[in-house]
């Protein structure tokens, strides 16, 4: 690689340079909090990933002395190290706590100084809001904790349940203990610095770290009233430091991130300070100066920066940008399949063409018996129908960054969308097949008593078959006419309330209508209608199988694919009656 001593603009938490004694080795120092700091400085994991990917040296030493930080930045850094083609050795020089302990496991070899410390604990995030918002945050934290457990277990081979228990207790390991558990590969020589001595651990609210008795007392958290409640979910705008959720005798620390224009203004109506008063910029400025009030200083600085930045913007979209809200994701409406559900269904176990025997004629199979005389043989003839399954498939390619950053899980959302689209397409395919194979000729004049015409055909069907039909479906041209038909006095023939002496009744939500005793759903994939027995038609399906490939043509693309078979057919055309409409 080119000789470099790269430090990102501002106060960076990592540094990359060549080792002078080993020209084929690059050294990366992660000696600070992970990710952008709440108090200024730091750079994003995106910048780290770009810098790290640019290293061409065959050997890389990543040296870590960090109290942790942003979970999502840490996971991105772990993946950036893990996918690098060079041999990467991670060295825990002093402290690998919280998400820094995960980053340490990304190396091909993990080396820990004999007097260093390794800490694991449950992630935490700040959340304000009602019970529903709190549960959403708790569910997200459980998912993150599960991912961390999987990472520790994959490296150490330990039981995930034991790891989860250790995380919940906030456990600190010496080098010997970490080696014994399999979290590291070997122990290096001693370092001269006391582990964690260069960090103020108070902001992280760790419970058991060495030297806690010397730490500053935490500042009481602000009380925010219901009028100003909002959930704080970890995303690209607000990266919480992953900290323990378990409280001790002292109250938690109230941290205010470095202000940006898109942050909520700290003195908006309804926001109150620690004393329960309406937050005031003038009052906070005085308290910060006269009483060295840290919370007041944070609010004052944040408001000052927002006002200064807003003054340089000319576009309101720059001052108040849009915010991504994955917690409010609205998916596709799951389509119904009334056509498929009205008739026979089965599981398709073979993709070979299917030969279906069908009744043709029968006569002379039964007659009056004549004593001492055998009856004459009757006739029974069948035909057969050969139908072939239809293959269906789907594909979606997306970037790894998009999949790994998505909340909720993007692959689950895409697979659900694939299945919903299959449901819609399969319903249309079955409707087209059934209409093509059904008996034609039943035309309903929608200008002349549509309800009574339909009832008359239901009676004819029952007389010809000696039994009533099982299903009646109404489509886009027939269903509305049944709903809105009135008699000569203007009274609805199929009302949804007060259905007394009426031939039918519309459901309260107008999605179905009861005509002649048949619960008739509205079917968007039909135009007219269908009347028949369940065995008159069928649909067999193999089910949709889905796959997820992590690498397609390289590490940057993730593919979601789906495949399946479906077969629809009419088995008794004389029994299945289709309705057409005319004005």
Coordinates of C-alpha atoms in Angstrom, one line a residue:
X1 CA 0.0 0.0 0.0
X2 CA 1.0 3.6 -0.3
X3 CA 2.6 5.1 2.7
X4 CA 0.0 6.9 4.6
X5 CA -0.8 8.3 8.0
X6 CA -4.4 8.9 7.5
X7 CA -6.6 10.6 10.1
X8 CA -10.1 11.7 9.2
X9 CA -11.0 15.3 9.4
X10 CA -12.0 16.3 12.9
X11 CA -11.4 14.2 16.0
X12 CA -11.1 10.7 14.5
X13 CA -11.5 7.5 16.5
X14 CA -9.2 5.5 14.1
X15 CA -5.9 5.9 12.3
X16 CA -4.3 3.9 9.4
X17 CA -0.6 3.9 8.6
X18 CA 2.3 1.7 7.5
X19 CA 4.5 -0.1 10.0
X20 CA 8.0 1.1 9.4
X21 CA 9.6 -2.2 10.6
X22 CA 7.3 -4.3 8.4
X23 CA 6.7 -2.7 5.0
X24 CA 4.2 -5.4 4.0
X25 CA 2.1 -4.7 7.0
X26 CA -0.5 -1.9 7.6
X27 CA -1.6 -0.9 11.1
X28 CA -5.0 0.4 12.0
X29 CA -5.5 2.0 15.4
X30 CA -9.1 2.1 16.9
X31 CA -8.3 4.0 20.1
X32 CA -11.6 5.8 20.8
X33 CA -15.3 5.5 21.0
X34 CA -16.9 3.7 18.0
X35 CA -18.8 6.0 15.5
X36 CA -19.7 9.6 15.7
X37 CA -19.4 10.9 19.3
X38 CA -22.3 12.6 21.0
X39 CA -19.9 15.3 22.2
X40 CA -18.2 16.1 18.8
X41 CA -15.6 14.5 16.7
X42 CA -15.5 11.0 15.2
X43 CA -16.4 9.8 11.8
X44 CA -18.9 7.4 10.4
X45 CA -18.4 3.7 9.8
X46 CA -18.8 4.5 6.1
X47 CA -15.6 6.5 6.1
X48 CA -13.8 3.7 8.0
X49 CA -15.0 1.1 5.5
X50 CA -13.8 3.1 2.6
X51 CA -10.4 3.7 4.1
X52 CA -10.0 0.1 5.2
X53 CA -11.0 -1.3 1.8
X54 CA -8.2 0.9 0.2
X55 CA -5.5 -1.0 2.1
X56 CA -3.5 -3.2 -0.2
X57 CA -0.9 -4.6 2.2
X58 CA -1.0 -8.4 2.6
X59 CA -1.0 -8.1 6.4
X60 CA -3.1 -5.8 8.5
X61 CA -2.8 -5.3 12.3
X62 CA -5.9 -3.7 13.8
X63 CA -5.2 -2.5 17.3
X64 CA -8.1 -1.8 19.6
X65 CA -8.5 0.2 22.8
X66 CA -12.1 1.3 22.9
X67 CA -15.0 1.5 25.4
X68 CA -17.6 0.7 22.6
X69 CA -20.1 3.0 20.9
X70 CA -22.7 2.7 18.2
X71 CA -23.9 -0.9 17.6
X72 CA -24.7 -0.3 13.9
X73 CA -21.3 1.4 13.2
X74 CA -19.6 -1.4 15.0
X75 CA -21.4 -4.1 13.0
X76 CA -20.5 -2.3 9.8
X77 CA -16.8 -2.1 10.9
X78 CA -16.8 -5.8 11.8
X79 CA -18.1 -6.6 8.3
X80 CA -15.6 -4.3 6.6
X81 CA -12.7 -6.1 8.4
X82 CA -14.2 -9.6 7.9
X83 CA -14.5 -9.2 4.1
X84 CA -11.0 -7.8 3.5
X85 CA -8.9 -10.2 1.5
X86 CA -5.7 -9.6 3.5
X87 CA -4.7 -11.5 6.6
X88 CA -6.1 -9.4 9.5
X89 CA -4.9 -9.7 13.1
X90 CA -6.8 -7.9 15.7
X91 CA -4.9 -6.8 18.9
X92 CA -6.8 -5.9 22.1
X93 CA -4.2 -3.5 23.5
X94 CA -6.1 -2.2 26.5
X95 CA -9.9 -2.4 26.4
X96 CA -12.4 -4.1 24.0
X97 CA -15.8 -3.2 25.6
X98 CA -19.3 -3.5 24.3
X99 CA -19.4 -3.3 20.5
X100 CA -15.6 -3.0 20.4
X101 CA -15.5 -6.6 21.7
X102 CA -17.4 -7.6 18.6
X103 CA -15.1 -5.7 16.2
X104 CA -12.1 -7.6 17.8
X105 CA -13.6 -10.9 16.6
X106 CA -13.5 -9.9 12.9
X107 CA -9.8 -10.7 12.6
X108 CA -8.3 -14.0 11.3
X109 CA -6.5 -14.1 14.6
X110 CA -7.4 -12.3 17.8
X111 CA -4.5 -11.4 20.1
X112 CA -5.1 -9.9 23.6
X113 CA -2.5 -8.2 25.8
X114 CA -2.1 -9.9 29.2
X115 CA -3.4 -7.0 31.2
X116 CA -6.2 -5.9 28.8
X117 CA -9.9 -6.4 29.5
X118 CA -12.7 -7.7 27.4
X119 CA -16.3 -6.8 28.2
X120 CA -19.7 -8.0 26.9
X121 CA -23.1 -6.7 27.8
X122 CA -26.7 -6.3 26.6
X123 CA -27.2 -3.4 24.1
X124 CA -29.3 -0.4 25.2
X125 CA -31.0 2.6 23.6
X126 CA -32.8 5.6 24.9
X127 CA -36.6 5.6 24.2
X128 CA -39.4 8.0 25.2
X129 CA -43.0 7.4 24.5
X130 CA -46.1 5.3 25.4
X131 CA -46.1 1.6 26.1
X132 CA -46.3 0.7 22.4
X133 CA -43.2 2.7 21.5
X134 CA -41.3 1.2 24.5
X135 CA -42.2 -2.3 23.3
X136 CA -41.0 -1.6 19.8
X137 CA -37.7 -0.4 21.2
X138 CA -37.4 -3.5 23.4
X139 CA -38.1 -5.8 20.5
X140 CA -35.4 -4.1 18.5
X141 CA -32.9 -4.4 21.3
X142 CA -33.7 -8.1 21.6
X143 CA -33.0 -8.6 17.9
X144 CA -29.6 -6.8 18.3
X145 CA -28.7 -8.8 21.4
X146 CA -29.5 -12.0 19.5
X147 CA -27.1 -10.9 16.7
X148 CA -24.3 -10.2 19.2
X149 CA -24.9 -13.6 20.9
X150 CA -24.5 -15.3 17.5
X151 CA -21.2 -13.5 16.8
X152 CA -19.7 -14.4 20.2
X153 CA -20.9 -18.0 19.9
X154 CA -19.5 -18.4 16.4
X155 CA -16.1 -17.4 17.6
X156 CA -16.0 -19.2 21.0
X157 CA -18.2 -22.2 20.4
X158 CA -19.9 -21.5 23.8
X159 CA -23.5 -22.2 24.4
X160 CA -25.6 -19.1 23.2
X161 CA -27.6 -19.3 26.4
X162 CA -24.5 -19.0 28.6
X163 CA -23.3 -16.0 26.5
X164 CA -26.7 -14.3 26.8
X165 CA -26.5 -14.7 30.6
X166 CA -23.0 -13.2 30.7
X167 CA -24.1 -10.3 28.5
X168 CA -27.1 -9.6 30.8
X169 CA -24.8 -9.5 33.8
X170 CA -22.2 -7.2 32.1
X171 CA -19.2 -9.5 32.3
X172 CA -15.6 -8.3 32.2
X173 CA -12.9 -10.9 31.2
X174 CA -9.2 -10.9 31.7
X175 CA -7.0 -12.2 28.8
X176 CA -6.7 -15.6 30.5
X177 CA -10.5 -15.9 30.9
X178 CA -11.1 -14.7 27.3
X179 CA -8.6 -17.3 26.0
X180 CA -10.2 -20.1 28.1
X181 CA -13.6 -19.2 26.7
X182 CA -12.3 -19.1 23.1
X183 CA -13.0 -15.5 22.5
X184 CA -9.4 -14.8 21.6
X185 CA -6.7 -17.0 20.0
X186 CA -3.6 -16.1 22.1
X187 CA -2.2 -13.7 24.7
X188 CA 0.5 -11.2 23.8
X189 CA 3.0 -9.4 26.2
X190 CA 2.0 -6.9 28.8
X191 CA 1.1 -3.3 28.0
X192 CA 2.1 -0.4 30.2
X193 CA -1.3 1.3 30.5
X194 CA -4.1 0.3 32.9
X195 CA -7.0 -1.0 30.8
X196 CA -9.6 1.7 30.1
X197 CA -7.6 4.3 32.0
X198 CA -7.7 6.7 29.1
X199 CA -11.4 6.8 28.9
X200 CA -14.1 8.5 30.9
X201 CA -16.5 5.5 31.4
X202 CA -19.2 7.6 33.0
X203 CA -21.1 8.3 29.8
X204 CA -21.5 4.6 29.1
X205 CA -23.2 3.8 32.4
X206 CA -21.2 0.5 32.7
X207 CA -21.9 -1.0 36.1
X208 CA -18.8 -3.1 36.8
X209 CA -15.8 -1.5 35.2
X210 CA -12.4 -1.2 37.1
X211 CA -12.1 2.1 38.8
X212 CA -15.8 2.9 38.9
X213 CA -15.5 4.3 42.4
X214 CA -13.4 7.1 41.0
X215 CA -15.9 7.9 38.3
X216 CA -17.9 11.1 38.2
X217 CA -21.5 10.9 39.5
X218 CA -23.9 10.7 36.5
X219 CA -26.3 13.6 35.7
X220 CA -30.0 12.9 36.3
X221 CA -31.9 12.3 33.1
X222 CA -34.4 14.9 31.8
X223 CA -38.1 14.3 32.4
X224 CA -40.0 14.8 29.1
X225 CA -43.8 15.2 29.3
X226 CA -46.4 13.3 27.2
X227 CA -46.8 16.3 24.8
X228 CA -43.2 15.9 23.7
X229 CA -43.0 12.1 23.6
X230 CA -41.4 10.4 20.7
X231 CA -39.6 7.1 20.2
X232 CA -35.9 7.1 19.6
X233 CA -35.1 4.1 17.3
X234 CA -31.5 3.6 16.2
X235 CA -31.0 4.6 12.6
X236 CA -28.7 6.7 10.5
X237 CA -29.9 9.9 12.0
X238 CA -29.5 8.9 15.6
X239 CA -27.0 6.3 16.6
X240 CA -27.4 5.3 20.2
X241 CA -24.4 4.1 22.1
X242 CA -25.0 0.5 23.0
X243 CA -25.1 0.4 26.8
X244 CA -26.6 -1.8 29.5
X245 CA -30.3 -1.4 30.2
X246 CA -30.0 -2.5 33.9
X247 CA -30.2 0.4 36.3
X248 CA -28.2 0.8 39.5
X249 CA -28.8 3.1 42.5
X250 CA -27.7 6.2 40.4
X251 CA -30.1 7.5 37.7
X252 CA -29.0 7.1 34.0
X253 CA -27.0 9.7 32.2
X254 CA -28.9 12.1 29.9
X255 CA -26.9 12.5 26.7
X256 CA -27.8 14.9 24.0
X257 CA -26.2 14.2 20.5
X258 CA -24.2 16.8 18.7
X259 CA -26.8 19.0 17.0
X260 CA -27.7 18.8 13.4
X261 CA -30.3 20.8 11.4
X262 CA -32.6 17.8 11.3
X263 CA -32.7 17.4 15.1
X264 CA -35.7 18.6 17.0
X265 CA -35.3 22.1 18.4
X266 CA -34.7 21.7 22.2
X267 CA -36.8 24.7 23.1
X268 CA -40.0 23.9 21.2
X269 CA -43.3 24.2 23.1
X270 CA -44.0 21.3 25.5
X271 CA -40.3 20.4 26.2
X272 CA -39.5 20.8 29.9
X273 CA -36.1 20.8 31.6
X274 CA -35.0 18.8 34.6
X275 CA -36.9 21.1 37.0
X276 CA -40.2 20.5 35.1
X277 CA -40.2 24.0 33.7
X278 CA -40.7 24.9 30.0
X279 CA -37.2 24.7 28.5
X280 CA -35.7 28.2 28.0
X281 CA -32.6 29.1 26.0
X282 CA -32.0 32.2 28.1
X283 CA -32.4 30.3 31.4
X284 CA -30.2 27.4 30.1
X285 CA -27.5 29.8 29.1
X286 CA -27.4 31.4 32.6
X287 CA -27.4 28.0 34.3
X288 CA -24.6 26.7 32.1
X289 CA -22.5 29.8 32.9
X290 CA -23.3 30.3 36.5
X291 CA -23.8 26.7 37.8
X292 CA -21.9 24.6 35.2
X293 CA -25.2 22.7 34.5
X294 CA -24.1 20.1 31.9
X295 CA -27.7 19.3 30.7
X296 CA -28.4 23.0 30.2
X297 CA -25.1 23.5 28.3
X298 CA -26.0 20.6 26.0
X299 CA -29.4 22.0 25.1
X300 CA -27.9 25.5 24.7
X301 CA -25.1 24.3 22.4
X302 CA -27.5 22.2 20.3
X303 CA -29.9 25.0 19.8
X304 CA -27.1 27.4 18.9
X305 CA -25.8 25.0 16.2
X306 CA -29.2 24.4 14.8
X307 CA -29.9 28.1 14.5
X308 CA -26.5 28.8 12.9
X309 CA -26.8 26.0 10.4
X310 CA -30.4 26.9 9.5
X311 CA -29.3 30.4 8.8
X312 CA -27.0 29.2 6.0
X313 CA -29.7 27.1 4.2
X314 CA -31.8 28.4 1.3
X315 CA -34.1 25.4 0.9
X316 CA -36.6 24.3 3.5
X317 CA -35.9 20.7 2.6
X318 CA -32.3 21.2 3.7
X319 CA -33.4 22.7 7.0
X320 CA -36.1 20.2 7.7
X321 CA -35.1 17.0 5.7
X322 CA -37.3 13.9 5.5
X323 CA -36.7 11.2 8.0
X324 CA -36.7 7.4 7.3
X325 CA -39.2 5.6 9.5
X326 CA -38.9 1.9 9.1
X327 CA -41.0 1.3 12.2
X328 CA -44.0 2.7 10.2
X329 CA -43.5 0.4 7.2
X330 CA -46.7 -0.2 5.3
X331 CA -46.6 -3.4 3.3
X332 CA -48.6 -4.6 0.3
X333 CA -52.2 -5.5 1.0
X334 CA -52.3 -9.3 1.1
X335 CA -54.6 -10.3 -1.8
X336 CA -57.5 -12.7 -1.4
X337 CA -58.0 -15.8 -3.6
X338 CA -61.8 -16.4 -3.6
X339 CA -61.8 -18.2 -7.0
X340 CA -59.2 -20.8 -5.9
X341 CA -60.7 -21.2 -2.5
X342 CA -64.3 -21.8 -3.9
X343 CA -63.3 -24.9 -5.8
X344 CA -61.1 -28.0 -5.1
X345 CA -57.5 -27.5 -4.1
X346 CA -54.6 -29.9 -3.7
X347 CA -50.8 -30.2 -3.5
X348 CA -48.9 -30.7 -6.7
X349 CA -46.3 -33.4 -6.1
X350 CA -45.1 -34.0 -9.7
X351 CA -44.3 -31.6 -12.5
X352 CA -45.2 -34.2 -15.2
X353 CA -48.3 -33.6 -17.4
X354 CA -51.4 -34.9 -15.5
X355 CA -53.9 -37.2 -17.2
X356 CA -57.4 -36.6 -15.7
X357 CA -60.2 -39.1 -16.5
X358 CA -63.5 -37.5 -17.2
X359 CA -67.1 -39.0 -17.5
X360 CA -68.5 -39.1 -21.0
X361 CA -71.7 -41.3 -21.2
X362 CA -73.4 -44.1 -19.4
X363 CA -76.5 -46.2 -20.3
X364 CA -78.1 -49.5 -19.7
X365 CA -76.3 -50.1 -16.4
X366 CA -79.5 -50.9 -14.5
X367 CA -82.9 -52.3 -15.6
X368 CA -85.8 -54.4 -14.4
X369 CA -84.6 -58.0 -13.8
X370 CA -86.1 -61.0 -15.7
X371 CA -86.1 -64.3 -13.8
X372 CA -83.5 -66.8 -15.1
X373 CA -82.1 -64.2 -17.5
X374 CA -78.8 -62.3 -17.2
X375 CA -79.1 -58.6 -17.8
X376 CA -77.5 -57.1 -20.9
X377 CA -74.3 -55.3 -20.5
X378 CA -74.6 -51.5 -20.3
X379 CA -72.1 -48.9 -21.6
X380 CA -69.8 -46.6 -19.7
X381 CA -67.4 -44.3 -21.5
X382 CA -64.8 -41.8 -20.3
X383 CA -62.5 -39.4 -21.9
X384 CA -59.3 -37.9 -20.5
X385 CA -57.9 -34.5 -20.2
X386 CA -54.1 -33.9 -20.2
X387 CA -53.0 -30.7 -18.4
X388 CA -49.5 -29.6 -17.6
X389 CA -48.3 -27.6 -14.6
X390 CA -47.1 -24.1 -15.1
X391 CA -43.8 -22.9 -13.6
X392 CA -43.6 -19.6 -11.9
X393 CA -40.5 -17.8 -10.7
X394 CA -39.3 -14.5 -9.2
X395 CA -36.0 -12.7 -8.5
X396 CA -34.8 -9.6 -6.7
X397 CA -31.2 -8.3 -6.4
X398 CA -30.2 -5.8 -3.8
X399 CA -27.0 -4.3 -2.4
X400 CA -25.5 -5.8 0.7
X401 CA -25.5 -2.4 2.3
X402 CA -29.3 -2.0 1.8
X403 CA -30.0 -5.5 3.2
X404 CA -27.7 -5.1 6.3
X405 CA -29.0 -1.6 7.1
X406 CA -32.7 -2.3 6.7
X407 CA -35.1 -2.3 9.7
X408 CA -37.3 -4.3 9.7
X409 CA -35.6 -7.2 8.0
X410 CA -35.6 -6.5 4.3
X411 CA -35.3 -10.1 3.1
X412 CA -38.5 -11.0 5.0
X413 CA -40.3 -8.0 3.5
X414 CA -39.3 -9.0 -0.1
X415 CA -40.2 -12.6 0.4
X416 CA -43.6 -11.5 1.7
X417 CA -44.0 -9.3 -1.4
X418 CA -43.1 -12.2 -3.7
X419 CA -45.7 -14.4 -2.0
X420 CA -48.3 -11.7 -2.3
X421 CA -47.6 -11.2 -6.0
X422 CA -47.8 -15.0 -6.5
X423 CA -51.2 -15.0 -4.7
X424 CA -52.6 -12.3 -7.0
X425 CA -51.1 -13.9 -10.2
X426 CA -52.3 -17.4 -9.3
X427 CA -55.9 -16.1 -8.6
X428 CA -55.9 -14.5 -12.1
X429 CA -54.6 -17.6 -13.7
X430 CA -57.2 -19.8 -12.1
X431 CA -60.0 -17.4 -13.0
X432 CA -58.9 -17.3 -16.6
X433 CA -58.7 -21.1 -16.8
X434 CA -62.1 -21.7 -15.2
X435 CA -63.8 -19.2 -17.4
X436 CA -62.3 -20.7 -20.5
X437 CA -63.4 -24.2 -19.6
X438 CA -66.9 -23.5 -18.2
X439 CA -70.2 -23.8 -20.0
X440 CA -71.1 -20.6 -21.9
X441 CA -74.4 -19.1 -22.8
X442 CA -75.7 -17.7 -19.5
X443 CA -76.1 -14.0 -20.2
X444 CA -77.6 -11.7 -17.6
X445 CA -79.3 -8.5 -18.7
X446 CA -78.2 -6.1 -16.1
X447 CA -81.0 -3.6 -17.2
X448 CA -83.8 -6.1 -16.4
X449 CA -83.9 -7.5 -12.9
X450 CA -80.4 -9.0 -12.5
X451 CA -81.1 -10.6 -9.1
X452 CA -84.1 -12.6 -10.3
X453 CA -82.3 -13.7 -13.4
X454 CA -79.4 -15.1 -11.3
X455 CA -81.8 -16.9 -9.0
X456 CA -83.6 -18.5 -12.0
X457 CA -80.3 -19.9 -13.2
X458 CA -79.5 -21.2 -9.7
X459 CA -82.8 -23.1 -9.8
X460 CA -82.1 -24.5 -13.3
X461 CA -78.6 -25.6 -12.1
X462 CA -80.1 -27.5 -9.1
X463 CA -82.8 -29.2 -11.3
X464 CA -80.2 -30.4 -13.9
X465 CA -77.8 -31.6 -11.3
X466 CA -80.3 -32.8 -8.8
X467 CA -78.4 -30.9 -6.2
X468 CA -77.5 -27.3 -5.5
X469 CA -74.3 -25.7 -6.4
X470 CA -71.5 -25.2 -3.8
X471 CA -70.2 -21.8 -4.9
X472 CA -71.4 -18.6 -6.6
X473 CA -68.9 -15.9 -7.5
X474 CA -69.6 -12.4 -8.8
X475 CA -67.1 -10.2 -10.6
X476 CA -66.6 -6.6 -11.6
X477 CA -69.7 -6.2 -13.9
X478 CA -72.1 -8.5 -12.0
X479 CA -71.5 -7.8 -8.3
X480 CA -72.2 -4.0 -8.4
X481 CA -75.5 -4.6 -10.2
X482 CA -76.6 -7.1 -7.5
X483 CA -75.7 -4.6 -4.8
X484 CA -77.5 -1.6 -6.2
X485 CA -80.6 -3.2 -7.7
X486 CA -83.9 -1.8 -6.4
X487 CA -87.6 -2.7 -6.9
X488 CA -90.3 -0.5 -8.4
X489 CA -90.6 1.5 -5.2
X490 CA -86.8 2.1 -4.9
X491 CA -86.3 -0.4 -2.1
X492 CA -83.0 -2.3 -2.4
X493 CA -83.5 -6.0 -3.3
X494 CA -80.3 -6.9 -1.5
X495 CA -79.9 -4.4 1.4
X496 CA -77.2 -4.6 4.0
X497 CA -79.6 -3.6 6.8
X498 CA -83.3 -4.5 7.4
X499 CA -83.2 -7.5 5.0
X500 CA -86.9 -8.5 5.5
X501 CA -88.6 -10.4 2.6
X502 CA -85.6 -9.7 0.4
X503 CA -83.9 -12.2 -2.0
X504 CA -80.5 -11.4 -0.7
X505 CA -78.4 -9.3 1.7
X506 CA -75.1 -7.3 1.3
X507 CA -72.5 -7.7 4.0
X508 CA -71.9 -4.7 6.2
X509 CA -68.5 -4.0 4.6
X510 CA -69.8 -4.5 1.0
X511 CA -67.2 -7.3 0.3
X512 CA -69.8 -10.0 -0.3
X513 CA -73.5 -10.5 -0.9
X514 CA -75.8 -13.4 0.0
X515 CA -77.9 -14.3 -3.0
X516 CA -80.2 -17.3 -2.8
X517 CA -78.4 -18.6 0.3
X518 CA -74.9 -18.3 -1.3
X519 CA -72.3 -16.2 0.4
X520 CA -71.0 -14.5 -2.8
X521 CA -67.6 -12.7 -2.6
X522 CA -66.6 -9.9 -4.8
X523 CA -64.0 -11.2 -7.2
X524 CA -61.9 -8.5 -9.0
X525 CA -60.3 -11.2 -11.3
X526 CA -63.8 -12.1 -12.8
X527 CA -66.0 -10.0 -15.1
X528 CA -69.3 -11.8 -14.9
X529 CA -69.7 -14.8 -12.5
X530 CA -69.2 -18.5 -11.9
X531 CA -71.6 -21.1 -10.5
X532 CA -70.7 -24.7 -9.7
X533 CA -69.8 -27.6 -7.5
X534 CA -66.4 -27.7 -5.8
X535 CA -65.3 -30.7 -7.8
X536 CA -66.1 -29.0 -11.2
X537 CA -62.7 -27.3 -11.1
X538 CA -59.4 -27.6 -9.2
X539 CA -56.1 -25.9 -8.6
X540 CA -53.0 -27.8 -7.4
X541 CA -50.0 -26.0 -6.2
X542 CA -46.4 -27.0 -5.2
X543 CA -46.0 -24.0 -2.9
X544 CA -43.5 -21.2 -3.4
X545 CA -39.9 -22.0 -2.4
X546 CA -37.6 -19.1 -1.7
X547 CA -33.8 -18.8 -1.5
X548 CA -31.4 -16.1 -0.3
X549 CA -27.9 -16.0 -1.8
X550 CA -25.4 -13.9 0.1
X551 CA -23.0 -13.4 -2.8
X552 CA -24.0 -13.1 -6.4
X553 CA -21.1 -12.2 -8.7
X554 CA -19.3 -10.7 -5.7
X555 CA -19.8 -9.7 -2.1
X556 CA -21.8 -6.6 -2.8
X557 CA -25.0 -8.2 -4.1
X558 CA -27.6 -10.3 -2.2
X559 CA -30.3 -12.1 -4.2
X560 CA -33.8 -13.3 -3.2
X561 CA -35.3 -15.9 -5.6
X562 CA -38.5 -17.9 -5.7
X563 CA -39.9 -20.8 -7.7
X564 CA -43.0 -23.0 -7.8
X565 CA -45.6 -24.8 -9.9
X566 CA -49.3 -24.4 -10.3
X567 CA -52.0 -26.3 -12.2
X568 CA -55.6 -25.2 -12.7
X569 CA -58.2 -27.1 -14.8
X570 CA -61.9 -27.6 -15.3
X571 CA -62.9 -31.2 -14.7
X572 CA -66.6 -31.0 -15.5
X573 CA -67.5 -28.3 -18.0
X574 CA -71.1 -29.2 -18.1
X575 CA -71.4 -28.5 -14.4
X576 CA -69.4 -25.2 -14.2
X577 CA -71.7 -22.4 -15.3
X578 CA -70.3 -19.0 -16.2
X579 CA -72.3 -15.7 -16.3
X580 CA -71.8 -12.9 -18.8
X581 CA -73.5 -9.5 -18.5
X582 CA -75.0 -7.2 -21.1
X583 CA -76.9 -3.9 -20.8

